[in-house]
């Protein structure tokens, strides 16, 4: 009987097409050609025009010798050119390498060399860093300048030609046929590299296609969303949202720079329905004036990740009428791979209780096969008691191919047939996962484990605290004790002793900070607090 499933049932051109998120562009441009695809200041382009520009970019790159397996890098803020590159570069068979615009020249040079980029598309305002990075580059690189009017002439043109001049070399005719193999690389993203050189995370077309749809499914995103680019497009390829918004025939609203005024103003002006960002973006929005908030009269949905969002911040956003969805993921999982899937009965909880539930990392995306919290040495899952910590591990189609030119790191990351995240968490009785710390961030004081996230959550409840981060500070008696770094809200005051007393009223005393340092918190370009910097500060204070 088994033979009936073999004979005459093979894969062929009629029943199999390699998955790629670039295929969304063909459909959207054909079905909704006149809908607005991109807004950038006064600029508006339809999907017909955007598709044409993408095809011309792909054609021009091929005319310049870009072929399958080559790397095309882009260094730019959230601009229409970034949206186009996300769709056009894969059309050539090349790999898109999105560069973090906050990195220094040494790091950019390393990435360009390690990824062997043959083309760099760069915004003119970033020329000081880029010029230094490419000055010492060991191979030839075609530099293409984005001359965005909103840059107001900042920086200088470094390249052989501008982006618009490159597009003029291409042809619009024809539609892309797709990759030969859906396992073919589509993108290369580098980790932050807080110790040593950053690692190059390789995505394939299949995973990008699936997570683009996973975003829409998870968020119940309707057709024609108006999506505001507050999340950096260079971060995990914008969590795959360049492809998600394209699939849903939505509108990409681009923002060159973020502030409460630009974010809230764009939401009100363009009727933005969806946006993403780390908790720092939520804090930024909450500082906006009442006038700006009053300009928003429609439902807005926000997806947040990047750091465990404090329940107090979620509660404040909910009070503003913003519907928050909490997701979790890493560069290695194409961005978000889990979601705190909401249960209707949780609507009956008080606001603080809802915020506590929403702060959990939750369960897998529909397109990620499995997740477990396990003891990393034995690979045994921890009991689902909400108390026993283990490491979050994942497996499935939205897990990276591996680290470029780093087989040792890839093998270690995939040990035991699971991707090891390095995040410590508990599993609640309902199966929902909640992060308690990074493995490197846990504080061990007098033999007791202290979750920095738990302490931070209490600090955020204080009415004067805008941001808080807790790290270990060396201690002769206890080995380590918690040290809190705090940014206060405007026009508020509180002393270190008062904050410590507040924590003692809400935590076991051994978990409370012994030191409090006030000031701005160092962050990455994606809004993550740089705890390695704070650990250095704590050790010397």
XYZ file of N, CA and C in Angstrom, residues 292-387:
288
model
N -1.091 66.310 20.898
C -0.746 65.265 19.923
C -1.610 64.030 20.120
N -1.811 63.650 21.360
C -2.641 62.471 21.632
C -4.095 62.708 21.212
N -4.576 63.920 21.376
C -5.959 64.207 21.000
C -6.164 64.144 19.488
N -5.064 64.215 18.720
C -5.165 64.108 17.271
C -5.344 62.690 16.775
N -5.313 61.719 17.697
C -5.482 60.306 17.330
C -6.882 59.875 17.759
N -7.735 59.645 16.793
C -9.141 59.336 17.090
C -9.563 57.970 16.556
N -8.597 57.121 16.266
C -8.912 55.799 15.726
C -8.112 54.734 16.479
N -8.481 53.479 16.264
C -7.805 52.378 16.936
C -6.400 52.200 16.362
N -5.422 52.118 17.236
C -4.034 51.895 16.838
C -3.522 50.639 17.543
N -2.865 49.778 16.775
C -2.296 48.555 17.333
C -0.780 48.645 17.288
N -0.158 48.244 18.384
C 1.301 48.287 18.464
C 1.834 46.937 18.901
N 2.864 46.473 18.208
C 3.551 45.241 18.571
C 4.871 45.628 19.214
N 5.169 45.059 20.359
C 6.389 45.424 21.064
C 7.204 44.200 21.408
N 8.505 44.379 21.416
C 9.466 43.338 21.789
C 10.807 44.025 21.964
N 11.861 43.241 22.044
C 13.198 43.806 22.152
C 13.738 43.729 23.567
N 12.905 43.954 24.531
C 13.210 43.775 25.942
C 11.877 43.501 26.609
N 11.917 42.778 27.701
C 10.657 42.470 28.369
C 9.968 43.767 28.772
N 8.803 44.080 28.229
C 8.159 45.363 28.535
C 7.621 45.383 29.957
N 7.972 46.385 30.725
C 7.445 46.464 32.085
C 5.922 46.573 32.070
N 5.281 45.883 32.989
C 3.818 45.889 33.052
C 3.283 47.303 33.237
N 4.020 48.133 33.984
C 3.539 49.501 34.228
C 3.476 50.306 32.936
N 4.446 50.093 32.034
C 4.436 50.812 30.755
C 3.278 50.329 29.893
N 3.055 49.025 29.869
C 1.923 48.472 29.113
C 0.598 49.040 29.622
N 0.504 49.190 30.930
C -0.722 49.721 31.523
C -0.948 51.173 31.094
N 0.127 51.959 31.028
C -0.007 53.358 30.615
C -0.409 53.469 29.141
N 0.146 52.591 28.295
C -0.219 52.607 26.884
C -1.681 52.207 26.701
N -2.107 51.211 27.456
C -3.504 50.798 27.370
C -4.438 51.932 27.773
N -4.016 52.707 28.769
C -4.834 53.843 29.208
C -4.957 54.891 28.108
N -3.991 54.918 27.185
C -4.032 55.834 26.047
C -4.807 55.252 24.868
N -5.302 54.053 25.031
C -6.101 53.438 23.978
C -5.296 52.698 22.932
N -4.004 52.455 23.190
C -3.164 51.715 22.246
C -3.258 50.225 22.586
N -3.633 49.432 21.594
C -3.780 47.988 21.779
C -2.420 47.329 21.573
N -1.828 46.838 22.661
C -0.469 46.310 22.617
C -0.490 44.793 22.452
N 0.323 44.301 21.521
C 0.597 42.871 21.387
C 2.066 42.656 21.702
N 2.331 41.781 22.645
C 3.709 41.522 23.063
C 4.227 40.278 22.347
N 5.336 40.451 21.622
C 5.979 39.332 20.942
C 7.415 39.215 21.431
N 8.047 38.136 21.040
C 9.428 37.879 21.472
C 10.156 37.126 20.374
N 11.400 37.453 20.212
C 12.222 36.747 19.247
C 13.634 37.284 19.280
N 14.418 36.830 18.336
C 15.813 37.226 18.253
C 16.176 37.427 16.791
N 17.350 37.990 16.554
C 17.830 38.079 15.180
C 17.822 36.691 14.537
N 18.164 35.677 15.320
C 18.269 34.311 14.796
C 16.915 33.681 14.469
N 15.812 34.321 14.857
C 14.480 33.770 14.550
C 13.670 34.716 13.663
N 14.367 35.475 12.802
C 13.702 36.380 11.866
C 12.892 37.463 12.572
N 13.271 37.789 13.805
C 12.474 38.714 14.592
C 11.495 37.945 15.462
N 10.244 38.404 15.577
C 9.298 37.775 16.508
C 8.972 36.347 16.138
N 9.007 35.478 17.148
C 8.699 34.067 16.937
C 7.714 33.543 17.974
N 7.422 34.352 19.015
C 6.398 33.992 19.993
C 5.492 35.194 20.217
N 4.326 34.928 20.795
C 3.367 35.996 21.056
C 2.613 35.682 22.339
N 2.312 36.735 23.087
C 1.434 36.557 24.242
C -0.002 36.571 23.725
N -0.423 35.434 23.182
C -1.761 35.312 22.596
C -2.811 35.586 23.680
N -3.694 36.533 23.376
C -4.613 37.034 24.390
C -5.857 36.157 24.502
N -6.287 35.898 25.732
C -7.515 35.162 25.995
C -8.619 36.141 26.383
N -9.802 36.034 25.795
C -10.880 36.994 26.100
C -11.205 37.103 27.582
N -11.081 35.989 28.315
C -11.429 36.034 29.735
C -10.459 36.907 30.534
N -9.284 37.184 29.968
C -8.341 38.071 30.657
C -8.827 39.516 30.636
N -9.802 39.814 29.792
C -10.366 41.167 29.764
C -11.043 41.520 31.083
N -11.427 40.514 31.858
C -12.098 40.759 33.135
C -11.126 41.071 34.263
N -9.823 40.894 34.005
C -8.831 41.205 35.035
C -8.708 42.717 35.200
N -8.289 43.185 36.371
C -8.014 44.627 36.512
C -6.880 45.023 35.578
N -6.718 46.317 35.349
C -5.722 46.804 34.391
C -4.326 46.293 34.722
N -3.975 46.298 36.006
C -2.643 45.833 36.389
C -2.475 44.346 36.102
N -3.536 43.568 36.328
C -3.487 42.137 36.051
C -3.366 41.849 34.563
N -4.074 42.628 33.733
C -3.964 42.477 32.288
C -2.546 42.789 31.829
N -1.964 43.841 32.402
C -0.609 44.217 32.016
C 0.390 43.138 32.407
N 0.197 42.529 33.581
C 1.086 41.443 34.012
C 1.011 40.263 33.040
N -0.190 39.911 32.598
C -0.338 38.820 31.627
C 0.306 39.196 30.293
N 0.079 40.434 29.869
C 0.573 40.865 28.557
C 2.092 40.936 28.530
N 2.724 41.036 29.685
C 4.182 41.120 29.742
C 4.851 39.775 29.489
N 4.086 38.680 29.442
C 4.675 37.371 29.188
C 5.042 37.227 27.703
N 6.062 36.417 27.450
C 6.478 36.182 26.064
C 5.550 35.193 25.362
N 4.846 34.350 26.122
C 3.729 33.597 25.573
C 4.055 32.277 24.913
N 3.518 32.092 23.719
C 3.555 30.818 23.002
C 4.096 31.070 21.589
N 4.362 30.000 20.856
C 4.981 30.161 19.540
C 4.040 30.818 18.534
N 4.646 31.529 17.578
C 3.941 31.919 16.359
C 3.398 30.649 15.706
N 2.348 30.803 14.914
C 1.796 29.650 14.199
C 2.802 29.047 13.226
N 3.788 29.835 12.782
C 4.752 29.349 11.795
C 6.057 28.875 12.425
N 6.143 28.874 13.761
C 7.304 28.301 14.444
C 6.847 27.020 15.119
N 7.606 25.947 14.912
C 7.108 24.623 15.301
C 7.056 24.389 16.806
N 8.082 24.786 17.527
C 8.106 24.399 18.939
C 9.005 25.328 19.741
N 8.685 25.413 21.021
C 9.491 26.144 21.997
C 9.425 25.395 23.309
N 10.527 25.379 24.028
C 10.509 24.803 25.375
C 11.461 25.583 26.260
N 11.186 25.531 27.547
C 12.100 26.058 28.549
C 12.724 24.852 29.219
N 14.054 24.730 29.093
C 14.706 23.501 29.527
C 16.020 23.798 30.226
N 16.482 22.803 30.978
C 17.802 22.869 31.593
C 18.813 22.653 30.468
N 19.695 23.632 30.200
C 20.521 23.561 28.995
C 21.522 22.417 28.961
N 21.913 21.905 30.097
C 22.883 20.805 30.089
C 22.211 19.467 29.818
N 21.062 19.239 30.442
C 20.380 17.954 30.274
C 19.331 17.983 29.170
N 18.924 19.192 28.739
C 17.870 19.389 27.741
C 16.516 18.904 28.252
N 16.362 18.796 29.547
C 15.090 18.379 30.136
C 14.214 19.605 30.386
N 12.946 19.593 29.915
C 12.052 20.731 30.166
C 11.849 20.947 31.661
N 11.757 22.217 32.052
C 11.503 22.534 33.457
C 10.016 22.333 33.738
N 9.644 22.089 34.995
C 8.220 21.967 35.317
C 7.475 23.268 35.060
N 6.218 23.144 34.655
C 5.398 24.319 34.342
C 4.771 24.861 35.618
N 5.623 25.424 36.477
C 5.144 25.916 37.777
C 5.305 27.426 37.933
N 5.784 28.104 36.897
C 5.969 29.547 36.976
C 7.100 29.970 37.871
N 7.941 29.032 38.308
C 9.020 29.349 39.241
C 10.384 28.832 38.792
